[in-house]
mmCIF file with all atom_site columns, C-alpha atoms in Angstrom:
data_model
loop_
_atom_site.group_PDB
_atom_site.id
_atom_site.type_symbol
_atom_site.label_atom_id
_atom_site.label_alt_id
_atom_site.label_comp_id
_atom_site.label_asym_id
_atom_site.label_entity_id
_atom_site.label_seq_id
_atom_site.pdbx_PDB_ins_code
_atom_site.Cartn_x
_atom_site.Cartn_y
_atom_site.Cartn_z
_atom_site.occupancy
_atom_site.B_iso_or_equiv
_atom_site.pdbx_formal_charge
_atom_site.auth_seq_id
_atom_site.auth_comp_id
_atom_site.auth_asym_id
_atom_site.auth_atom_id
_atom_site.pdbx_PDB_model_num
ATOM 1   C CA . UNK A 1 1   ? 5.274  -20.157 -15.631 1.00 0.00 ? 1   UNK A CA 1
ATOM 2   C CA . UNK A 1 2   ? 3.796  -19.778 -12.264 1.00 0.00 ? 2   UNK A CA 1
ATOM 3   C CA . UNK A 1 3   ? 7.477  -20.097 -10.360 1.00 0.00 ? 3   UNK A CA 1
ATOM 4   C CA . UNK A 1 4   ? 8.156  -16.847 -8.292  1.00 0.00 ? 4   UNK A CA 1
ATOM 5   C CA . UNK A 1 5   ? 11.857 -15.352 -9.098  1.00 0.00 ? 5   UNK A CA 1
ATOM 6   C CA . UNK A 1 6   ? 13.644 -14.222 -6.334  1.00 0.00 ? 6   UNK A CA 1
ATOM 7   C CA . UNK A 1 7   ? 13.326 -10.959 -7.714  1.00 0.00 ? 7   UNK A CA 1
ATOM 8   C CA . UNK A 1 8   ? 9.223  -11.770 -7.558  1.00 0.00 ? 8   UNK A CA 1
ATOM 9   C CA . UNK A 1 9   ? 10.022 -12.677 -4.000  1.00 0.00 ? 9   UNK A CA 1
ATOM 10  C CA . UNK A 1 10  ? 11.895 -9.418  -3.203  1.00 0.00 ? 10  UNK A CA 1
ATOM 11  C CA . UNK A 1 11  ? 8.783  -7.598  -4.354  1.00 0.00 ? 11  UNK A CA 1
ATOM 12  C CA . UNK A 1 12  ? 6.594  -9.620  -2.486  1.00 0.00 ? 12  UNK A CA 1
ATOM 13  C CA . UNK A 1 13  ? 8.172  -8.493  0.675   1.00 0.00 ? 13  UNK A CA 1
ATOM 14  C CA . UNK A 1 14  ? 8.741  -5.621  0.147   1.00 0.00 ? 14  UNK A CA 1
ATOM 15  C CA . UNK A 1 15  ? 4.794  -4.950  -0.555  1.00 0.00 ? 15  UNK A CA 1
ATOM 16  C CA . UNK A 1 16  ? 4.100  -6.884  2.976   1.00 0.00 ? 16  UNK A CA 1
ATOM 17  C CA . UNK A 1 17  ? 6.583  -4.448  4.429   1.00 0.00 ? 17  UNK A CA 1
ATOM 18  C CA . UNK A 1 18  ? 5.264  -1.465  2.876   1.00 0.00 ? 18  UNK A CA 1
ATOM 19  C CA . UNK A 1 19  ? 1.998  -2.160  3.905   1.00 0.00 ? 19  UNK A CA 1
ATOM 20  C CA . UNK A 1 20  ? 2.676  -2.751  7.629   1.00 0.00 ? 20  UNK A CA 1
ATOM 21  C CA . UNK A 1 21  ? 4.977  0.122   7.900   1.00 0.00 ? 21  UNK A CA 1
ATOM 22  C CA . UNK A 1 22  ? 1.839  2.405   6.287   1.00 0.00 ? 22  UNK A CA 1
ATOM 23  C CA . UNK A 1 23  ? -0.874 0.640   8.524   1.00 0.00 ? 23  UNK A CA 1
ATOM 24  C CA . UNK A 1 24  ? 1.488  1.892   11.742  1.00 0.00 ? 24  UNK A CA 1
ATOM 25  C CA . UNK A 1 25  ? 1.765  5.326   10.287  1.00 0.00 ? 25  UNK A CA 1
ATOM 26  C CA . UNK A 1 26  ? 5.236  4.843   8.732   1.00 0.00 ? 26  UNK A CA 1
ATOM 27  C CA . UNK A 1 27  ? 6.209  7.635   6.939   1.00 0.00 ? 27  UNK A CA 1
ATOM 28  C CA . UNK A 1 28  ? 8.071  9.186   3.839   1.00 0.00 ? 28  UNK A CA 1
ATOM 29  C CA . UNK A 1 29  ? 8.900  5.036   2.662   1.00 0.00 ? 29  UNK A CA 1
ATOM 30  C CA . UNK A 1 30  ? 11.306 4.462   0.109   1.00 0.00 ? 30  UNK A CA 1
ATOM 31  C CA . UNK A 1 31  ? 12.778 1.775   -1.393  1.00 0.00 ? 31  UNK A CA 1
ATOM 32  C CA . UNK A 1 32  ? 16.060 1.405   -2.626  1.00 0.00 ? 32  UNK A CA 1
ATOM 33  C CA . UNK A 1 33  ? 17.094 -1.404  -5.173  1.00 0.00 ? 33  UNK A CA 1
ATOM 34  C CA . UNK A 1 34  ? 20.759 -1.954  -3.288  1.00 0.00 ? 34  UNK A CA 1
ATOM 35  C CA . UNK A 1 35  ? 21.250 -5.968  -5.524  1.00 0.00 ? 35  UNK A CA 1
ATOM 36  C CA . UNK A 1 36  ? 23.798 -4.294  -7.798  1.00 0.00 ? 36  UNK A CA 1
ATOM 37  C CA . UNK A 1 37  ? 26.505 -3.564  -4.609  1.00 0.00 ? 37  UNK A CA 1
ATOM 38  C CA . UNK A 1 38  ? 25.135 -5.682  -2.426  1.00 0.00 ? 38  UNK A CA 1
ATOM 39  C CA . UNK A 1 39  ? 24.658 -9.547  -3.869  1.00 0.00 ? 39  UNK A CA 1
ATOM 40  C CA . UNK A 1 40  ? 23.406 -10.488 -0.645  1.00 0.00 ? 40  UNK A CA 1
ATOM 41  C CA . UNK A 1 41  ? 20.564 -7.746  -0.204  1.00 0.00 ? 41  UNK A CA 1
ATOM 42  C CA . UNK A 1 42  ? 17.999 -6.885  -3.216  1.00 0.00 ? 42  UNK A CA 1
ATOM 43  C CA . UNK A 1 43  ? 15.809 -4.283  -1.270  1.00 0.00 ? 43  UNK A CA 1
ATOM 44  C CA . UNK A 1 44  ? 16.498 -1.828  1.569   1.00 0.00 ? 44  UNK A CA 1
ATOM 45  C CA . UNK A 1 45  ? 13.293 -0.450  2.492   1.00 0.00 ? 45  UNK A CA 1
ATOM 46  C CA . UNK A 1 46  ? 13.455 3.210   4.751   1.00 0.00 ? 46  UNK A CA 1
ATOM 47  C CA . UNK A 1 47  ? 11.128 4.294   7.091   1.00 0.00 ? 47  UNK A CA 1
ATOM 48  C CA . UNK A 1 48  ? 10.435 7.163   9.629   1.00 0.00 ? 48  UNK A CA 1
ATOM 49  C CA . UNK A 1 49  ? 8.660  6.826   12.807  1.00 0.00 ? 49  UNK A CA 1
ATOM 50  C CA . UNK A 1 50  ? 6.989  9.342   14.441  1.00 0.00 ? 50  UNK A CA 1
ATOM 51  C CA . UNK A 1 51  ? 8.738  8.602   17.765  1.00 0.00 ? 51  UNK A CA 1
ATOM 52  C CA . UNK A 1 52  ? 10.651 6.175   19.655  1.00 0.00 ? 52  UNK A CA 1
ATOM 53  C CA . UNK A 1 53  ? 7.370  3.920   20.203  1.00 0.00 ? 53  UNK A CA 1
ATOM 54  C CA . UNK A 1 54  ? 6.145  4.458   16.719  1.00 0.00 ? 54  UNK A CA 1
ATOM 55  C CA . UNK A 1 55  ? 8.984  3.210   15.489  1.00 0.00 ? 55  UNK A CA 1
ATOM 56  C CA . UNK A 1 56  ? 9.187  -0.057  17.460  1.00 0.00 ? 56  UNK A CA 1
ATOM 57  C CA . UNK A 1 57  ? 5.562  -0.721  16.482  1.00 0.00 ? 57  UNK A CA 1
ATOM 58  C CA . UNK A 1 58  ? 6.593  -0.240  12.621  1.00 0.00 ? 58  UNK A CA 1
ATOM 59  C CA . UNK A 1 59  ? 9.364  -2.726  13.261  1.00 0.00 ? 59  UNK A CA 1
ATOM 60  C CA . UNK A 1 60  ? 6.854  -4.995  15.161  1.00 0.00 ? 60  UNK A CA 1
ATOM 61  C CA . UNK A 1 61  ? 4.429  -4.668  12.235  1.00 0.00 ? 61  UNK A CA 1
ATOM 62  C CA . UNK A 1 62  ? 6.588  -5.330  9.818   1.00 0.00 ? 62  UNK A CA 1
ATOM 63  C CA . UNK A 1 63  ? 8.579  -8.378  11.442  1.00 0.00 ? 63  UNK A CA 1
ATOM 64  C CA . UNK A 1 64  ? 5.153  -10.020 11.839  1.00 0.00 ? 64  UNK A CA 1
ATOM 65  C CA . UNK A 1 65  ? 3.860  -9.508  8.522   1.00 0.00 ? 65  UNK A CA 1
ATOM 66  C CA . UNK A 1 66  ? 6.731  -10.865 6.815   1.00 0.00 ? 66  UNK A CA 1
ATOM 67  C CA . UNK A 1 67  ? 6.874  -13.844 9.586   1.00 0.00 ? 67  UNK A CA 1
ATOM 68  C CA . UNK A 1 68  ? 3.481  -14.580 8.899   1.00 0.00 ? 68  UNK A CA 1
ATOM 69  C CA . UNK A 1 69  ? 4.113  -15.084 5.251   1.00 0.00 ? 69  UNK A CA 1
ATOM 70  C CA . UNK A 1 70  ? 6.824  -17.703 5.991   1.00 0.00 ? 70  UNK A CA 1
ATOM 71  C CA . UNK A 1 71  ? 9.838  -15.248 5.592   1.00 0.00 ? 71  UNK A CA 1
ATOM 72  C CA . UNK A 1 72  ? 12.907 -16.262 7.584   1.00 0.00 ? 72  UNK A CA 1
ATOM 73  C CA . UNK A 1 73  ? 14.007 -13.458 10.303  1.00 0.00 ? 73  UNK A CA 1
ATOM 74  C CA . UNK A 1 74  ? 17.999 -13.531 10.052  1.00 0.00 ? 74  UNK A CA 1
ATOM 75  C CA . UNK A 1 75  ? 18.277 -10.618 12.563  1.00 0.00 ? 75  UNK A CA 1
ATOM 76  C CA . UNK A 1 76  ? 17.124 -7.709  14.559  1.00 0.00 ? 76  UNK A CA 1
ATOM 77  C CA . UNK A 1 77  ? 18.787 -4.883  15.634  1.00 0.00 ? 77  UNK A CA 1
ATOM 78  C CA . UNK A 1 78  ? 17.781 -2.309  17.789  1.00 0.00 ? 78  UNK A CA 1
ATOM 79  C CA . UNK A 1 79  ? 20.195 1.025   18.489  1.00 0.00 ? 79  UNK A CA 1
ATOM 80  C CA . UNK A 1 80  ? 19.385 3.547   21.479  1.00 0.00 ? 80  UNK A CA 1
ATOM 81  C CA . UNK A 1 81  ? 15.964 2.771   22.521  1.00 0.00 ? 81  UNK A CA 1
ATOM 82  C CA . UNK A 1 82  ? 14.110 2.472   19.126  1.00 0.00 ? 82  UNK A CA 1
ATOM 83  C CA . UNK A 1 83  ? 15.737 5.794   17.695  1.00 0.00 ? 83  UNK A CA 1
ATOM 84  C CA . UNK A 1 84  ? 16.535 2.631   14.930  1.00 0.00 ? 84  UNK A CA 1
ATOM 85  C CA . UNK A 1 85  ? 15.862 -0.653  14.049  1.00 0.00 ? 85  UNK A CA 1
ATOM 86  C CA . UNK A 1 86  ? 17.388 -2.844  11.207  1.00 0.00 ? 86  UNK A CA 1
ATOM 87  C CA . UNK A 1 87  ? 15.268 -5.749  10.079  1.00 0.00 ? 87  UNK A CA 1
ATOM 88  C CA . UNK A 1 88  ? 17.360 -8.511  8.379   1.00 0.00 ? 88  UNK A CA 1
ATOM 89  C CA . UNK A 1 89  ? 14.749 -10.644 6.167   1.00 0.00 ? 89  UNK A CA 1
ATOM 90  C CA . UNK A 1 90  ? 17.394 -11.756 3.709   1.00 0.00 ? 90  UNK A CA 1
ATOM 91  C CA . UNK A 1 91  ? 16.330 -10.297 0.851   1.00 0.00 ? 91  UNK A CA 1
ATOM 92  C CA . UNK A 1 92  ? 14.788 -7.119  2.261   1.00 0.00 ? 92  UNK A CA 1
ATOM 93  C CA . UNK A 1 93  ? 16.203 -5.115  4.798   1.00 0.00 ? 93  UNK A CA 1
ATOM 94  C CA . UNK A 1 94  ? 14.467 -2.621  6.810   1.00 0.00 ? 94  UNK A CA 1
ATOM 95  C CA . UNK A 1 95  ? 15.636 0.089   8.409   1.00 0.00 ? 95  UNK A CA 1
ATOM 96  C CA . UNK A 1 96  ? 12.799 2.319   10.903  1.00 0.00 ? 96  UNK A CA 1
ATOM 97  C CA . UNK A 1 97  ? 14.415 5.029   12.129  1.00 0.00 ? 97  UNK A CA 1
ATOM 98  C CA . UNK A 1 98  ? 13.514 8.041   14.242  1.00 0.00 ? 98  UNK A CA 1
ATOM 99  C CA . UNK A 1 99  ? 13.107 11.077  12.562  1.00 0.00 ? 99  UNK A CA 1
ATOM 100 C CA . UNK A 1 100 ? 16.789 12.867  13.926  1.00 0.00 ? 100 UNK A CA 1
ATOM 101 C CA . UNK A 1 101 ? 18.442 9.705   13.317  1.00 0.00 ? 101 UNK A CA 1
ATOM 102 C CA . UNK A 1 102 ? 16.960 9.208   9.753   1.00 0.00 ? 102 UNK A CA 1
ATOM 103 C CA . UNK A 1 103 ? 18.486 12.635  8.255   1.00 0.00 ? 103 UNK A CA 1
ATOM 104 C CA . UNK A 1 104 ? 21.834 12.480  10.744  1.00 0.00 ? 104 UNK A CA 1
ATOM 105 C CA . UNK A 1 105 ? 22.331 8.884   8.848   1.00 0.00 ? 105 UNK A CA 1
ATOM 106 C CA . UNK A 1 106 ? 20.796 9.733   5.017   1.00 0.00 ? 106 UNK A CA 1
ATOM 107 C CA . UNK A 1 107 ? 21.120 6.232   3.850   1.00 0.00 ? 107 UNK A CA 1
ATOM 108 C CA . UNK A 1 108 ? 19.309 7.620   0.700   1.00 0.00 ? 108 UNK A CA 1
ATOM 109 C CA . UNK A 1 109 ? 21.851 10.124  0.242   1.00 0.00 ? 109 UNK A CA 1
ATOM 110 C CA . UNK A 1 110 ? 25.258 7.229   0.801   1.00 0.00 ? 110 UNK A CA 1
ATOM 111 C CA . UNK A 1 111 ? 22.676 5.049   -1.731  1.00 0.00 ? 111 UNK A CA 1
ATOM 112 C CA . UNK A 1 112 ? 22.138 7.664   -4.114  1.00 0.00 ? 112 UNK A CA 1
ATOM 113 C CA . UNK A 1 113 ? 23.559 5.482   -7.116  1.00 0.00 ? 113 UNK A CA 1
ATOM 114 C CA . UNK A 1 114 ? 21.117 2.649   -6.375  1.00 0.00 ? 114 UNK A CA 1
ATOM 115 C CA . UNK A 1 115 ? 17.551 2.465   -8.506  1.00 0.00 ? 115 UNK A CA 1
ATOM 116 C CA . UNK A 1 116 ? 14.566 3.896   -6.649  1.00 0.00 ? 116 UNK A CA 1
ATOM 117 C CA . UNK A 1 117 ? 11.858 1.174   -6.288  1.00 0.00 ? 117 UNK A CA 1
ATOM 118 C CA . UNK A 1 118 ? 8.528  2.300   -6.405  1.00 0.00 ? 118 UNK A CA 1
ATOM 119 C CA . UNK A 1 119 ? 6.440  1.330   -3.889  1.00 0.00 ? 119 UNK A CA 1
ATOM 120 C CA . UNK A 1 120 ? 2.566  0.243   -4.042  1.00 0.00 ? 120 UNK A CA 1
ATOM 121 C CA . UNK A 1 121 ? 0.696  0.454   -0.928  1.00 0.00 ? 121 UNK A CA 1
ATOM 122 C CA . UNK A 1 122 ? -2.574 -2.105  -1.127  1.00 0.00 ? 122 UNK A CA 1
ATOM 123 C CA . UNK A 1 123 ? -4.709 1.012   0.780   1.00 0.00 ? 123 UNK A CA 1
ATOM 124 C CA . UNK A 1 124 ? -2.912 3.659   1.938   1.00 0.00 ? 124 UNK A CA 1
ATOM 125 C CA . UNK A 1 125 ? -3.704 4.993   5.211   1.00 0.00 ? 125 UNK A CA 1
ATOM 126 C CA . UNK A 1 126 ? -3.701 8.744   4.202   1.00 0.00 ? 126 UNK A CA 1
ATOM 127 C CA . UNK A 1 127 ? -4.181 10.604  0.539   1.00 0.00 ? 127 UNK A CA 1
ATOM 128 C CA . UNK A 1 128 ? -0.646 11.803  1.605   1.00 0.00 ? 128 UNK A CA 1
ATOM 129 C CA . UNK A 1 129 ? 0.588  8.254   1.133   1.00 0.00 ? 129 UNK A CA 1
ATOM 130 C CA . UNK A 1 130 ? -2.040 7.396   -2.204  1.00 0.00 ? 130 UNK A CA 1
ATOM 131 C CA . UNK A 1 131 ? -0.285 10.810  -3.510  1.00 0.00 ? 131 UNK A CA 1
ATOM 132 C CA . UNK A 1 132 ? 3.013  9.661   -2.639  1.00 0.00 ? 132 UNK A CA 1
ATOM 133 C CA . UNK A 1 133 ? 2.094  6.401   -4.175  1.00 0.00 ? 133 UNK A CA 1
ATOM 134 C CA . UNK A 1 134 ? 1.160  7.787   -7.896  1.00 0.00 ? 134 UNK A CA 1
ATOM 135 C CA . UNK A 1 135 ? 4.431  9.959   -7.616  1.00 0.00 ? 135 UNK A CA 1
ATOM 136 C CA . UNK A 1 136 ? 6.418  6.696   -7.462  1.00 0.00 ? 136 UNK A CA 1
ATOM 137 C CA . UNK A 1 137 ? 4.748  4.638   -10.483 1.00 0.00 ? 137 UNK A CA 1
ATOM 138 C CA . UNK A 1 138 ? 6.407  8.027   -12.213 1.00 0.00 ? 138 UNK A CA 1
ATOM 139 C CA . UNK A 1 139 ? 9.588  6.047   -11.727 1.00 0.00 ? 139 UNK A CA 1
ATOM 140 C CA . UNK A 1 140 ? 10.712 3.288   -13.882 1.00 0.00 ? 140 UNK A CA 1
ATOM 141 C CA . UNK A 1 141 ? 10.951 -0.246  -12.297 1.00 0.00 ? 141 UNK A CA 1
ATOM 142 C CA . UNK A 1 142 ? 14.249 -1.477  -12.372 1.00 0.00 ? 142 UNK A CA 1
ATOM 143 C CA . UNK A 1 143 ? 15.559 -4.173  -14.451 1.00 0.00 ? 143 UNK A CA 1
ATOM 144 C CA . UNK A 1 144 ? 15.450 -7.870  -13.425 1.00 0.00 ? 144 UNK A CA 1
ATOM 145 C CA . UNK A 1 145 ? 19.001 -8.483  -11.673 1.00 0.00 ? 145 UNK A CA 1
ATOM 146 C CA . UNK A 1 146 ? 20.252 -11.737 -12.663 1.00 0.00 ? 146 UNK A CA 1
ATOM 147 C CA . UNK A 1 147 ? 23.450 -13.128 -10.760 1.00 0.00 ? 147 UNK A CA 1
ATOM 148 C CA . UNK A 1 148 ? 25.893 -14.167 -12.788 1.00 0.00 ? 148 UNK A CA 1
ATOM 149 C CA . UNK A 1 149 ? 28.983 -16.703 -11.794 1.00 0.00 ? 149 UNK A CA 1
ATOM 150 C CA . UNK A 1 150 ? 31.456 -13.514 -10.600 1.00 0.00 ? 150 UNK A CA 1
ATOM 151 C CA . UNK A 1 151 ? 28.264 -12.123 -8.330  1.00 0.00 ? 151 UNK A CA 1
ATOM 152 C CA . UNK A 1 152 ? 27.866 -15.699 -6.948  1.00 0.00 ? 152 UNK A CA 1
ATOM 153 C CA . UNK A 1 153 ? 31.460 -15.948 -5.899  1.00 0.00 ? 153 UNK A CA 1
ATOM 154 C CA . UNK A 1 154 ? 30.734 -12.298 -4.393  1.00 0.00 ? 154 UNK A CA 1
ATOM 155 C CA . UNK A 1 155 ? 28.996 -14.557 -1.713  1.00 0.00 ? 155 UNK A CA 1
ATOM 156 C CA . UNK A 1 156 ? 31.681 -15.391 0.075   1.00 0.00 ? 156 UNK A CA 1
ATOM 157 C CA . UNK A 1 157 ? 31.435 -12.031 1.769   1.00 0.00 ? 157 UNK A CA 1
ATOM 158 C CA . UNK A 1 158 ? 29.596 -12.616 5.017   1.00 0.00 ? 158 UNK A CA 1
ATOM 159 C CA . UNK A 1 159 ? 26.163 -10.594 5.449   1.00 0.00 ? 159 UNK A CA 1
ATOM 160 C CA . UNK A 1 160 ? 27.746 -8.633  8.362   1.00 0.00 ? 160 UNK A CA 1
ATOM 161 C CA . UNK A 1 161 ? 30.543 -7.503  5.938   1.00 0.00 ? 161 UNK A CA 1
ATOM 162 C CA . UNK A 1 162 ? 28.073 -6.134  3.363   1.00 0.00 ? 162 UNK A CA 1
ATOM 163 C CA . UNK A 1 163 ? 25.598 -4.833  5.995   1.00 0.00 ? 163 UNK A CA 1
ATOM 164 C CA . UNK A 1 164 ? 28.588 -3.199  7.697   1.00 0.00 ? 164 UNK A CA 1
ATOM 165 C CA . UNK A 1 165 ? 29.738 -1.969  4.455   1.00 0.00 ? 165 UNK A CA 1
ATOM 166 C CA . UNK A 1 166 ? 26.312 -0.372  3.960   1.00 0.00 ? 166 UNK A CA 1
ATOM 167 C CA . UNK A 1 167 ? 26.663 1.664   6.579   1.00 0.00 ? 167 UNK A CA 1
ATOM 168 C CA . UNK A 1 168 ? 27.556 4.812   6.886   1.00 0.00 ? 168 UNK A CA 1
ATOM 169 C CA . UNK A 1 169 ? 31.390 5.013   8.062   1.00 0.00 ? 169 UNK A CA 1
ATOM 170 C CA . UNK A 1 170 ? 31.845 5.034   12.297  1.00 0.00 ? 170 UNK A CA 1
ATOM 171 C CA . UNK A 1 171 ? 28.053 3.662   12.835  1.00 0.00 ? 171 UNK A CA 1
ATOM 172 C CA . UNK A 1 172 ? 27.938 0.124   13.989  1.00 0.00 ? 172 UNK A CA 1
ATOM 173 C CA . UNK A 1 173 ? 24.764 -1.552  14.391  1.00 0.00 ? 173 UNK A CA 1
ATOM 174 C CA . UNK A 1 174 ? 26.665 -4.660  16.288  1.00 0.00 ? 174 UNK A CA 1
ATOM 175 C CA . UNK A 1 175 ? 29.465 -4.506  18.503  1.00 0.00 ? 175 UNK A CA 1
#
């Protein structure tokens, strides 16, 4: 059948995502498959700016991109003058962060249990990134995640709950 999944979806976005973030020189990109804890989320995607303008450009890249392609916006949040910015597409959620803040906040390291997702870049702007690229098809995709009745009635957490919750402990992104 031709019907997308929301998993299908996911991808999809995540690709457009991927993409802009490389086009603006995002760096070091990885995705993390984040549906099994959080039934509200399937993808975070990570991404390091160079600095504090670079990294408002990925986020504007990014937010356009998926905009363009008829993806709803839920939310934007920006901390300490573009040292990090959390794009809520639903779905997908993308964090650009500033080098510092990037390693000070490790949300690879507090995700550590959740599948890597490989990432395909349509044309990479560096052989840094194309290398980067054939290092992740190393990794297995992860396994369709369906939602079952007990994840559905997980929904009654709000999306601020489980984006809190995703968080490492004493960092608010909204007051």
């Amino acid at each position: 059948s031709t019907t997308m999944t929301a998993t299908d979806i996911s991808q999809a976005m995540l690709a457009l995502a991927a993409d802009a973030a490389d086009a603006k020189g995002g760096e070091d990109l990885v995705a993390i498959d984040v549906s099994g804890p959080l039934p509200l989320v399937d993808f975070f995607l990570i991404v390091t700016g160079r600095n504090e303008r670079n990294v408002g450009a990925i986020a504007d890249a990014i937010e356009d991109k998926l905009l363009e392609a008829g993806h709803k916006r839920l939310r934007r949040e920006g901390r300490r003058e573009g040292r990090w910015v959390l794009l809520d597409f639903g779905d997908l959620v993308a964090h650009i962060f500033h080098e510092e803040e990037r390693e000070y906040y490790s949300l690879e390291r507090l995700w550590k249990d959740c599948p890597v997702v490989p990432i395909t870049l349509s044309n990479p702007a560096s052989a840094a990134a194309a290398a980067a690229a054939a290092a992740n098809t190393a990794i297995d995709a992860t396994a369709d995640v369906t939602l079952d009745a007990s994840a559905q009635s997980h929904r009654a957490l709000t999306r601020d709950d489980c984006l809190q919750n995703s968080l490492p402990a004493g960092s608010s992104l909204w007051e």
